[in-house]
GROMACS .gro file of C-alpha atoms in nm:
model
  198
    1MET     CA    1   8.770   4.227   3.549
    2ARG     CA    2   8.779   3.959   3.813
    3THR     CA    3   8.907   3.638   3.674
    4ASP     CA    4   8.584   3.449   3.787
    5MET     CA    5   8.367   3.668   3.540
    6VAL     CA    6   8.376   3.453   3.243
    7PRO     CA    7   8.106   3.290   3.014
    8GLY     CA    8   7.896   3.051   3.212
    9ALA     CA    9   7.946   3.212   3.554
   10THR     CA   10   7.678   3.409   3.742
   11PHE     CA   11   7.696   3.775   3.731
   12PRO     CA   12   7.664   3.937   4.078
   13ASP     CA   13   7.302   4.063   4.148
   14TYR     CA   14   7.388   4.415   4.244
   15GLU     CA   15   7.127   4.629   4.399
   16LEU     CA   16   7.158   4.998   4.296
   17SER     CA   17   6.927   5.314   4.272
   18ASP     CA   18   6.781   5.384   3.936
   19HIS     CA   19   6.749   5.696   3.769
   20THR     CA   20   6.457   5.774   3.981
   21GLY     CA   21   6.599   5.692   4.311
   22LYS     CA   22   6.430   5.351   4.329
   23HIS     CA   23   6.633   5.054   4.446
   24ARG     CA   24   6.653   4.782   4.183
   25THR     CA   25   6.842   4.453   4.168
   26LEU     CA   26   6.965   4.324   3.844
   27SER     CA   27   6.771   3.984   3.884
   28LYS     CA   28   6.442   4.169   3.921
   29LEU     CA   29   6.522   4.386   3.611
   30GLN     CA   30   6.616   4.083   3.418
   31GLY     CA   31   6.311   3.865   3.501
   32GLY     CA   32   6.337   3.549   3.287
   33ASP     CA   33   6.474   3.736   2.974
   34PRO     CA   34   6.809   3.783   2.802
   35MET     CA   35   6.973   4.105   2.925
   36ILE     CA   36   7.239   4.335   2.829
   37VAL     CA   37   7.427   4.526   3.102
   38VAL     CA   38   7.637   4.830   3.010
   39LEU     CA   39   7.891   4.934   3.264
   40GLY     CA   40   8.002   5.269   3.170
   41ARG     CA   41   8.203   5.582   3.250
   42GLY     CA   42   7.914   5.812   3.278
   43GLY     CA   43   7.741   6.104   3.102
   44PHE     CA   44   8.052   6.293   3.086
   45CYS     CA   45   8.218   6.052   2.843
   46PRO     CA   46   8.152   6.115   2.469
   47LYS     CA   47   8.212   5.763   2.395
   48ASP     CA   48   7.959   5.638   2.638
   49ARG     CA   49   7.710   5.904   2.497
   50ARG     CA   50   7.773   5.780   2.132
   51GLN     CA   51   7.725   5.414   2.251
   52THR     CA   52   7.405   5.505   2.431
   53GLU     CA   53   7.275   5.678   2.121
   54GLY     CA   54   7.321   5.354   1.913
   55LEU     CA   55   7.168   5.148   2.191
   56VAL     CA   56   6.847   5.358   2.168
   57GLN     CA   57   6.740   5.205   1.833
   58LEU     CA   58   6.843   4.857   1.943
   59HIS     CA   59   6.638   4.894   2.268
   60ARG     CA   60   6.330   4.936   2.054
   61GLU     CA   61   6.404   4.597   1.892
   62MET     CA   62   6.475   4.447   2.233
   63GLU     CA   63   6.153   4.554   2.368
   64VAL     CA   64   5.943   4.357   2.095
   65GLY     CA   65   6.211   4.061   2.127
   66TYR     CA   66   6.149   4.043   2.509
   67CYS     CA   67   6.494   4.137   2.613
   68ARG     CA   68   6.636   4.376   2.870
   69LEU     CA   69   6.882   4.647   2.884
   70VAL     CA   70   7.046   4.819   3.192
   71THR     CA   71   7.302   5.089   3.205
   72VAL     CA   72   7.528   5.122   3.521
   73THR     CA   73   7.757   5.428   3.575
   74THR     CA   74   7.945   5.588   3.865
   75ASP     CA   75   7.721   5.900   3.828
   76ASN     CA   76   7.518   6.027   4.090
   77ILE     CA   77   7.139   6.000   4.057
   78THR     CA   78   7.094   6.354   3.905
   79GLN     CA   79   7.367   6.305   3.663
   80THR     CA   80   7.223   5.960   3.571
   81ASN     CA   81   6.884   6.088   3.515
   82GLU     CA   82   7.018   6.364   3.302
   83TYR     CA   83   7.238   6.127   3.100
   84ARG     CA   84   6.938   5.896   3.037
   85SER     CA   85   6.694   6.182   2.935
   86GLY     CA   86   6.962   6.364   2.725
   87ALA     CA   87   7.023   6.033   2.533
   88GLY     CA   88   6.632   5.979   2.487
   89ALA     CA   89   6.686   5.632   2.647
   90HIS     CA   90   6.392   5.455   2.797
   91TRP     CA   91   6.550   5.161   2.983
   92PRO     CA   92   6.671   5.163   3.351
   93PHE     CA   93   6.997   5.354   3.437
   94LEU     CA   94   7.152   5.261   3.754
   95SER     CA   95   7.363   5.487   3.973
   96ASP     CA   96   7.671   5.365   4.159
   97PRO     CA   97   7.846   5.668   4.299
   98ARG     CA   98   7.991   5.466   4.591
   99ARG     CA   99   8.156   5.239   4.307
  100ILE     CA  100   8.028   4.918   4.455
  101VAL     CA  101   8.033   4.755   4.106
  102GLN     CA  102   8.377   4.913   4.016
  103LYS     CA  103   8.535   4.781   4.332
  104ASP     CA  104   8.365   4.440   4.342
  105LEU     CA  105   8.457   4.349   3.973
  106ASP     CA  106   8.800   4.529   3.987
  107ILE     CA  107   8.745   4.760   3.692
  108ALA     CA  108   8.856   5.098   3.825
  109GLU     CA  109   8.984   5.308   3.529
  110TYR     CA  110   9.319   5.396   3.678
  111THR     CA  111   9.401   5.631   3.390
  112ASP     CA  112   9.130   5.872   3.482
  113PRO     CA  113   9.194   5.955   3.840
  114LEU     CA  114   8.978   6.268   3.813
  115HIS     CA  115   8.642   6.109   3.735
  116ASN     CA  116   8.736   5.757   3.882
  117PRO     CA  117   8.503   5.563   3.659
  118MET     CA  118   8.459   5.206   3.564
  119ILE     CA  119   8.644   5.056   3.262
  120PRO     CA  120   8.359   5.033   3.027
  121HIS     CA  121   8.232   4.679   2.965
  122VAL     CA  122   7.917   4.538   2.801
  123VAL     CA  123   7.808   4.220   2.959
  124VAL     CA  124   7.535   3.983   2.773
  125LEU     CA  125   7.347   3.775   3.017
  126GLU     CA  126   7.130   3.466   2.967
  127PRO     CA  127   6.852   3.410   3.233
  128ARG     CA  128   6.957   3.375   3.598
  129LEU     CA  129   7.242   3.633   3.528
  130ARG     CA  130   7.444   3.378   3.357
  131ILE     CA  131   7.734   3.536   3.162
  132HIS     CA  132   7.708   3.470   2.785
  133LYS     CA  133   7.968   3.718   2.680
  134ILE     CA  134   8.189   3.998   2.819
  135TYR     CA  135   8.307   4.293   2.592
  136ASN     CA  136   8.589   4.534   2.728
  137GLY     CA  137   8.506   4.886   2.608
  138TYR     CA  138   8.814   5.098   2.735
  139TRP     CA  139   8.866   5.161   2.355
  140PHE     CA  140   8.556   5.249   2.166
  141PHE     CA  141   8.594   4.983   1.898
  142GLY     CA  142   8.641   4.728   2.175
  143ARG     CA  143   8.269   4.773   2.250
  144PRO     CA  144   8.017   4.555   2.072
  145THR     CA  145   7.847   4.684   1.769
  146ILE     CA  146   7.478   4.684   1.743
  147GLU     CA  147   7.489   4.386   1.499
  148GLU     CA  148   7.705   4.187   1.744
  149LEU     CA  149   7.456   4.259   2.023
  150ARG     CA  150   7.176   4.135   1.793
  151GLN     CA  151   7.366   3.821   1.714
  152ASP     CA  152   7.427   3.777   2.091
  153LEU     CA  153   7.058   3.817   2.173
  154ARG     CA  154   6.978   3.572   1.906
  155ALA     CA  155   7.219   3.291   2.056
  156VAL     CA  156   7.083   3.370   2.406
  157SER     CA  157   6.718   3.355   2.286
  158MET     CA  158   6.773   3.020   2.118
  159ILE     CA  159   6.907   2.888   2.442
  160CYS     CA  160   6.639   3.012   2.676
  161ARG     CA  161   6.315   3.019   2.451
  162PRO     CA  162   6.176   2.654   2.421
  163ASP     CA  163   5.961   2.779   2.132
  164TRP     CA  164   6.256   2.927   1.940
  165ASP     CA  165   6.187   2.688   1.649
  166ILE     CA  166   5.804   2.696   1.641
  167THR     CA  167   5.834   2.392   1.382
  168ALA     CA  168   6.018   2.164   1.629
  169PRO     CA  169   5.839   1.821   1.681
  170GLY     CA  170   5.593   1.824   1.963
  171LEU     CA  171   5.552   2.195   2.002
  172LYS     CA  172   5.224   2.218   1.803
  173THR     CA  173   5.079   1.927   2.003
  174LEU     CA  174   5.169   2.108   2.344
  175TRP     CA  175   4.992   2.413   2.205
  176ASN     CA  176   4.678   2.226   2.111
  177GLN     CA  177   4.686   2.067   2.453
  178GLY     CA  178   4.675   2.424   2.607
  179ARG     CA  179   5.014   2.390   2.762
  180LYS     CA  180   5.111   2.739   2.680
  181GLU     CA  181   5.382   2.762   2.946
  182HIS     CA  182   5.612   2.624   2.669
  183PHE     CA  183   5.549   2.933   2.460
  184TYR     CA  184   5.654   3.288   2.550
  185PRO     CA  185   5.485   3.499   2.663
  186TYR     CA  186   5.158   3.296   2.622
  187GLY     CA  187   5.229   3.104   2.948
  188LYS     CA  188   5.212   3.425   3.144
  189ALA     CA  189   4.923   3.650   3.236
  190TYR     CA  190   4.926   3.973   3.040
  191VAL     CA  191   4.960   4.174   3.354
  192GLU     CA  192   5.283   3.974   3.447
  193THR     CA  193   5.434   4.050   3.115
  194LEU     CA  194   5.356   4.420   3.145
  195GLY     CA  195   5.466   4.410   3.501
  196GLU     CA  196   5.807   4.295   3.402
  197GLN     CA  197   5.860   4.581   3.165
  198ASP     CA  198   6.010   4.909   3.255
   0.00000   0.00000   0.00000
């Protein structure tokens, strides 16, 4: 991966077609929430499929924890949609058959010239696409476990949620003053919160 892709750096705001053909940017998909970006080989890879099966359960937790999940592969849109459906996944899958991400991040898996996929990575992002952690998943056990991702999401949430410790001095006063912008998602209209979900 590019040497500038390190914790604290900003991850590129790629714009790709999702599983329905709609163009999506990572920043719009993220909104103001923590986000996990899975850069994978594609639906042909049994390791990717197994990883996705595990992420299905985590995604249910991420939804109630106001976190986002996105998968990016070099599959075409049809393959991307089939991969997503076959896994029972309900988060956005982005299709990158032109290998924009692979080339830009310098993660071509040169050991598989037949498929020319990306070297699998999992990127945990703080809001504003700020990199928190990167996992290299060329080998399956280089990929993060579900528990490691839970811990990463906890760490990122503690950073970006001002009301993480609801007992912190001053928070109750802010709530009583009606200053709900300090409390997520109370500082947003319900339609805003729903509109940010996929």
